[in-house]
């Protein structure tokens, strides 16, 4: 599930439930729709409501990272539970995406 | 060391069964009282192996995925995920971090790296055209002397 909040140029998306191969495709489509407005300069992933994530989520986030970079924008992530956090750490994503406190 | 419990489950390679396999493995190991971290590691690794069987092994086709799990009396878990799909030509290359044959589908090539980091041991057996078995193991309980004697 995905809910979103837009404040000026920042789109914050809050993901809940499991982010895996079976859910990533739909979330990707919704996200691309949400950030299609070029006025959006910053994308924030709020993962605090995720119950599970695997590498399908990593691929989805890297894809959105590339999209935001292409327009000179920025991206940040609000970490989720310990399992999600360890996975993102392992993938090296925190080296390219800002981790919010 | 002897086996104290074993399960086998066959299911169709549909994406919905990725979550199903995670639930089954969680239920299977619950009696051992795993830590949240161990449970997370095992669920994630099973999810990676099953997803690989669905998206790479079978792809557009549907086939059967088998998950087999064993618990031994030293508190060790072994999980095998098998498909009869396309197989892997170069296993060593497939296991490299960030190696993927599906970049267009936004795969990151991290699945095997996740399994290797979150489990104690990962073996991959594969034959092109015949299928793939991923065998992973992880110690859940510290081995206790009484169990070792038994
Ligand atoms: N069961 C399988 N059958 C056939 N090929 C496989 C199988 N599992 C893995 N592979 C091959 O190994 C490669 C690496 O797998 P790995 O899980 O590490 O990355 P990925 O699945 O491509 O991406 P990610 O897991 O990050 O979404 C795959 O791209 C695929 O070519
Ligand atoms: Mg994979």
Short mmCIF file of C-alpha atoms and ligand atoms in Angstrom, two decimals:
data_model
loop_
_atom_site.label_atom_id
_atom_site.label_comp_id
_atom_site.label_asym_id
_atom_site.label_seq_id
_atom_site.Cartn_x
_atom_site.Cartn_y
_atom_site.Cartn_z
CA UNK A 1 0.00 0.00 0.00
CA UNK A 2 1.09 3.51 -0.75
CA UNK A 3 -0.04 6.88 0.56
CA UNK A 4 1.52 10.16 -0.41
CA UNK A 5 1.85 13.76 0.62
CA UNK A 6 3.05 16.59 -1.57
CA UNK A 7 4.53 19.73 -0.07
CA UNK A 8 5.84 22.21 -2.60
CA UNK A 9 8.52 20.33 -4.56
CA UNK A 10 8.74 17.36 -2.18
CA UNK A 11 6.78 14.15 -2.63
CA UNK A 12 6.73 11.93 0.44
CA UNK A 13 5.47 8.40 -0.10
CA UNK A 14 4.65 6.12 2.76
CA UNK A 15 4.78 2.41 2.02
CA UNK A 16 3.03 -0.17 4.18
CA UNK A 17 2.82 -3.96 4.11
CA UNK A 18 5.29 -6.19 2.26
CA UNK A 19 7.49 -4.82 -0.54
CA UNK A 20 8.49 -7.82 -2.65
CA UNK A 21 8.35 -8.92 -6.30
CA UNK A 22 4.58 -9.42 -6.13
CA UNK A 23 3.93 -5.85 -4.94
CA UNK A 24 6.88 -3.86 -6.38
CA UNK A 25 5.44 -3.55 -9.91
CA UNK A 26 2.26 -1.83 -8.81
CA UNK A 27 4.09 0.44 -6.36
CA UNK A 28 6.52 1.40 -9.13
CA UNK A 29 3.67 2.38 -11.44
CA UNK A 30 1.95 4.48 -8.78
CA UNK A 31 5.23 6.16 -7.87
CA UNK A 32 6.11 7.03 -11.44
CA UNK A 33 2.68 8.58 -11.82
CA UNK A 34 3.20 10.60 -8.62
CA UNK A 35 6.62 11.92 -9.63
CA UNK A 36 5.74 12.51 -13.30
CA UNK A 37 5.20 16.20 -12.45
CA UNK A 38 8.63 17.76 -13.21
CA UNK A 39 7.99 20.27 -10.41
CA UNK A 40 8.81 17.52 -7.95
CA UNK A 41 12.45 17.93 -6.99
CA UNK A 42 12.65 15.66 -4.02
CA UNK A 43 11.31 12.16 -3.35
CA UNK A 44 11.16 10.86 0.22
CA UNK A 45 10.48 7.17 0.90
CA UNK A 46 8.92 6.65 4.31
CA UNK A 47 9.54 2.96 4.99
CA UNK A 48 8.56 3.04 8.67
CA UNK A 49 5.31 1.20 7.93
CA UNK A 50 6.87 -1.64 5.92
CA UNK A 51 6.56 -5.12 7.40
CA UNK A 52 8.96 -6.75 4.92
CA UNK A 53 11.25 -5.90 2.03
CA UNK A 54 13.61 -7.92 -0.18
CA UNK A 55 15.84 -7.14 -3.17
CA UNK A 56 12.81 -6.39 -5.34
CA UNK A 57 12.41 -3.27 -3.20
CA UNK A 58 16.08 -2.39 -3.64
CA UNK A 59 15.70 -2.57 -7.44
CA UNK A 60 12.56 -0.42 -7.28
CA UNK A 61 14.32 2.23 -5.16
CA UNK A 62 17.41 2.31 -7.39
CA UNK A 63 15.12 2.83 -10.39
CA UNK A 64 13.44 5.84 -8.75
CA UNK A 65 16.85 7.14 -7.64
CA UNK A 66 17.98 7.16 -11.27
CA UNK A 67 14.79 8.92 -12.35
CA UNK A 68 15.25 11.69 -9.76
CA UNK A 69 18.96 12.06 -10.63
CA UNK A 70 18.11 12.49 -14.33
CA UNK A 71 16.15 15.61 -13.46
CA UNK A 72 18.74 16.86 -11.01
CA UNK A 73 16.51 16.12 -8.03
CA UNK A 74 17.21 14.41 -4.73
CA UNK A 75 15.94 11.39 -2.84
CA UNK A 76 15.86 10.40 0.81
CA UNK A 77 14.67 7.47 2.90
CA UNK A 78 13.09 7.26 6.33
CA UNK A 79 14.26 3.83 7.48
CA UNK A 80 11.97 1.00 8.39
CA UNK A 81 12.23 -1.92 10.80
CA UNK A 82 15.57 -3.60 11.53
CA UNK A 83 15.20 -6.17 8.73
CA UNK A 84 14.49 -3.49 6.13
CA UNK A 85 17.31 -1.33 7.46
CA UNK A 86 19.87 -4.17 7.29
CA UNK A 87 18.87 -5.00 3.74
CA UNK A 88 19.27 -1.40 2.56
CA UNK A 89 22.58 -1.13 4.39
CA UNK A 90 23.83 -4.33 2.71
CA UNK A 91 22.81 -3.08 -0.74
CA UNK A 92 24.91 0.07 -0.33
CA UNK A 93 21.87 2.25 -0.99
CA UNK A 94 22.56 4.46 2.00
CA UNK A 95 25.76 5.53 0.28
CA UNK A 96 23.80 7.18 -2.52
CA UNK A 97 20.48 7.97 -0.82
CA UNK A 98 20.17 10.24 2.18
CA UNK A 99 19.06 8.43 5.35
CA UNK A 100 16.76 10.55 7.50
CA UNK A 101 17.04 10.34 11.28
CA UNK B 1 23.59 -34.90 14.45
CA UNK B 2 20.10 -36.08 13.57
CA UNK B 3 17.01 -34.60 11.97
CA UNK B 4 14.25 -33.63 14.40
CA UNK B 5 11.77 -32.19 11.91
CA UNK B 6 11.29 -32.00 8.18
CA UNK B 7 8.78 -30.44 5.75
CA UNK B 8 8.27 -30.42 2.01
CA UNK B 9 5.97 -28.13 0.09
CA UNK B 10 5.22 -27.90 -3.64
CA UNK B 11 3.60 -24.77 -4.99
CA UNK B 12 3.05 -23.06 -8.32
CA UNK B 13 5.46 -20.34 -9.41
CA UNK B 14 3.07 -17.43 -8.97
CA UNK B 15 4.22 -14.21 -7.28
CA UNK B 16 1.61 -14.57 -4.51
CA UNK B 17 3.48 -17.67 -3.30
CA UNK B 18 6.55 -15.61 -2.39
CA UNK B 19 4.70 -14.31 0.70
CA UNK B 20 3.23 -17.79 1.26
CA UNK B 21 6.70 -19.38 1.36
CA UNK B 22 7.86 -16.74 3.86
CA UNK B 23 4.91 -17.51 6.13
CA UNK B 24 5.50 -21.25 5.92
CA UNK B 25 9.19 -21.05 6.81
CA UNK B 26 8.39 -18.66 9.70
CA UNK B 27 5.82 -21.09 11.10
CA UNK B 28 8.22 -24.01 10.69
CA UNK B 29 11.02 -22.42 12.74
CA UNK B 30 8.85 -20.69 15.34
CA UNK B 31 9.07 -23.57 17.89
CA UNK B 32 12.82 -22.88 18.10
CA UNK B 33 12.13 -19.36 19.36
CA UNK B 34 14.33 -17.59 16.82
CA UNK B 35 15.29 -13.97 17.45
CA UNK B 36 13.54 -11.35 15.33
CA UNK B 37 16.81 -10.87 13.50
CA UNK B 38 17.13 -14.58 12.67
CA UNK B 39 13.51 -14.71 11.56
CA UNK B 40 14.05 -11.67 9.33
CA UNK B 41 17.23 -13.14 7.83
CA UNK B 42 15.55 -16.47 7.03
CA UNK B 43 12.36 -14.94 5.62
CA UNK B 44 14.37 -12.60 3.41
CA UNK B 45 16.63 -15.38 2.12
CA UNK B 46 13.69 -17.67 1.34
CA UNK B 47 11.97 -14.78 -0.42
CA UNK B 48 15.07 -14.23 -2.58
CA UNK B 49 15.36 -17.89 -3.57
CA UNK B 50 11.64 -18.29 -4.32
CA UNK B 51 11.50 -15.02 -6.27
CA UNK B 52 14.47 -16.14 -8.35
CA UNK B 53 12.68 -19.41 -9.16
CA UNK B 54 9.57 -17.45 -10.20
CA UNK B 55 11.19 -14.70 -12.27
CA UNK B 56 14.33 -16.36 -13.64
CA UNK B 57 13.72 -20.10 -13.38
CA UNK B 58 10.27 -20.13 -14.93
CA UNK B 59 9.77 -16.59 -16.25
CA UNK B 60 6.64 -16.42 -18.39
CA UNK B 61 5.93 -20.13 -17.90
CA UNK B 62 4.45 -21.55 -14.72
CA UNK B 63 6.04 -24.48 -12.98
CA UNK B 64 6.35 -26.13 -9.61
CA UNK B 65 8.66 -24.83 -6.90
CA UNK B 66 9.60 -27.14 -4.07
CA UNK B 67 10.65 -25.90 -0.67
CA UNK B 68 12.13 -28.40 1.74
CA UNK B 69 13.25 -27.57 5.25
CA UNK B 70 15.05 -29.56 7.94
CA UNK B 71 15.74 -28.89 11.59
CA UNK B 72 18.54 -30.79 13.27
CA UNK B 73 19.01 -31.55 16.94
CA UNK B 74 21.83 -29.00 17.19
CA UNK B 75 19.40 -26.18 16.38
CA UNK B 76 20.39 -25.83 12.74
CA UNK B 77 18.00 -25.07 9.90
CA UNK B 78 18.52 -26.15 6.28
CA UNK B 79 16.20 -24.86 3.55
CA UNK B 80 16.22 -25.96 -0.08
CA UNK B 81 14.36 -24.18 -2.85
CA UNK B 82 14.18 -26.10 -6.13
CA UNK B 83 12.77 -25.26 -9.54
CA UNK B 84 12.78 -27.22 -12.79
CA UNK B 85 13.25 -24.10 -14.83
CA UNK B 86 15.91 -22.77 -17.18
CA UNK B 87 18.91 -23.29 -14.90
CA UNK B 88 22.01 -21.12 -14.48
CA UNK B 89 24.88 -21.37 -16.96
CA UNK B 90 27.54 -19.61 -14.90
CA UNK B 91 26.85 -19.96 -11.17
CA UNK B 92 29.97 -18.12 -10.06
CA UNK B 93 29.02 -15.09 -12.14
CA UNK B 94 25.38 -15.25 -10.99
CA UNK B 95 26.51 -15.03 -7.36
CA UNK B 96 28.52 -11.83 -7.88
CA UNK B 97 26.98 -8.77 -6.20
CA UNK B 98 25.00 -6.65 -8.69
CA UNK B 99 25.13 -9.30 -11.44
CA UNK B 100 21.72 -9.60 -13.05
CA UNK B 101 20.34 -10.80 -16.37
CA UNK B 102 17.18 -8.74 -15.83
CA UNK B 103 18.32 -5.16 -15.45
CA UNK B 104 15.46 -3.93 -17.63
CA UNK B 105 13.01 -5.26 -15.04
CA UNK B 106 14.78 -3.20 -12.35
CA UNK B 107 16.38 -6.17 -10.66
CA UNK B 108 19.43 -5.17 -8.66
CA UNK B 109 21.46 -8.39 -8.75
CA UNK B 110 21.54 -8.55 -4.96
CA UNK B 111 19.51 -11.72 -4.32
CA UNK B 112 22.41 -14.16 -3.90
CA UNK B 113 24.40 -11.56 -1.95
CA UNK B 114 21.46 -11.20 0.46
CA UNK B 115 21.24 -14.99 0.92
CA UNK B 116 24.99 -15.25 1.50
CA UNK B 117 25.00 -12.44 4.05
CA UNK B 118 21.90 -13.48 5.97
CA UNK B 119 22.49 -17.25 6.07
CA UNK B 120 25.57 -19.14 7.33
CA UNK B 121 26.03 -21.18 4.17
CA UNK B 122 24.58 -21.13 0.64
CA UNK B 123 25.09 -23.82 -2.03
CA UNK B 124 23.79 -23.45 -5.57
CA UNK B 125 23.32 -26.48 -7.82
CA UNK B 126 22.08 -25.84 -11.31
CA UNK B 127 21.96 -27.39 -14.73
CA UNK B 128 20.97 -25.39 -17.81
CA UNK B 129 17.64 -26.61 -19.11
CA UNK B 130 16.96 -28.70 -16.00
CA UNK B 131 16.65 -26.36 -13.08
CA UNK B 132 18.20 -24.98 -9.93
CA UNK B 133 18.44 -25.90 -6.25
CA UNK B 134 19.56 -23.38 -3.66
CA UNK B 135 20.46 -24.95 -0.33
CA UNK B 136 20.90 -22.61 2.61
CA UNK B 137 21.62 -23.27 6.24
CA UNK B 138 21.67 -21.28 9.42
CA UNK B 139 22.26 -22.03 13.05
CA UNK B 140 19.24 -20.89 15.06
CA UNK B 141 20.03 -22.24 18.50
CA UNK B 142 23.52 -22.31 19.89
CA UNK B 143 24.41 -26.02 19.88
CA UNK B 144 23.71 -27.38 23.36
CA UNK B 145 25.85 -30.17 24.78
CA UNK B 146 22.84 -32.28 25.81
CA UNK B 147 21.45 -32.29 22.29
CA UNK B 148 24.84 -33.20 20.88
CA UNK B 149 25.09 -36.20 23.20
CA UNK B 150 21.56 -37.41 22.41
N1 LIG C 1 16.40 -20.10 -10.04
C1 LIG C 1 17.09 -19.50 -11.04
N2 LIG C 1 16.97 -19.96 -12.32
C2 LIG C 1 17.66 -19.36 -13.33
N3 LIG C 1 18.51 -18.32 -13.17
C3 LIG C 1 18.67 -17.83 -11.92
C4 LIG C 1 17.97 -18.39 -10.80
N4 LIG C 1 18.36 -17.70 -9.70
C5 LIG C 1 19.23 -16.76 -10.12
N5 LIG C 1 19.42 -16.83 -11.44
C6 LIG C 1 20.34 -15.98 -12.24
O1 LIG C 1 21.28 -15.39 -11.35
C7 LIG C 1 21.23 -13.97 -11.47
C8 LIG C 1 21.53 -13.33 -10.12
O2 LIG C 1 20.49 -13.63 -9.19
P1 LIG C 1 20.25 -12.60 -7.99
O3 LIG C 1 19.08 -13.07 -7.21
O4 LIG C 1 21.54 -12.39 -7.26
O5 LIG C 1 19.92 -11.23 -8.73
P2 LIG C 1 18.58 -10.84 -9.53
O6 LIG C 1 17.50 -11.79 -9.23
O7 LIG C 1 18.94 -10.64 -10.96
O8 LIG C 1 18.23 -9.41 -8.89
P3 LIG C 1 17.53 -9.19 -7.45
O9 LIG C 1 17.54 -10.49 -6.71
O10 LIG C 1 18.36 -8.15 -6.78
O11 LIG C 1 16.15 -8.72 -7.74
C9 LIG C 1 19.87 -13.64 -12.06
O12 LIG C 1 19.84 -12.42 -12.74
C10 LIG C 1 19.64 -14.84 -12.97
O13 LIG C 1 20.31 -14.67 -14.22
MG1 LIG C 2 17.03 -12.34 -7.30
#
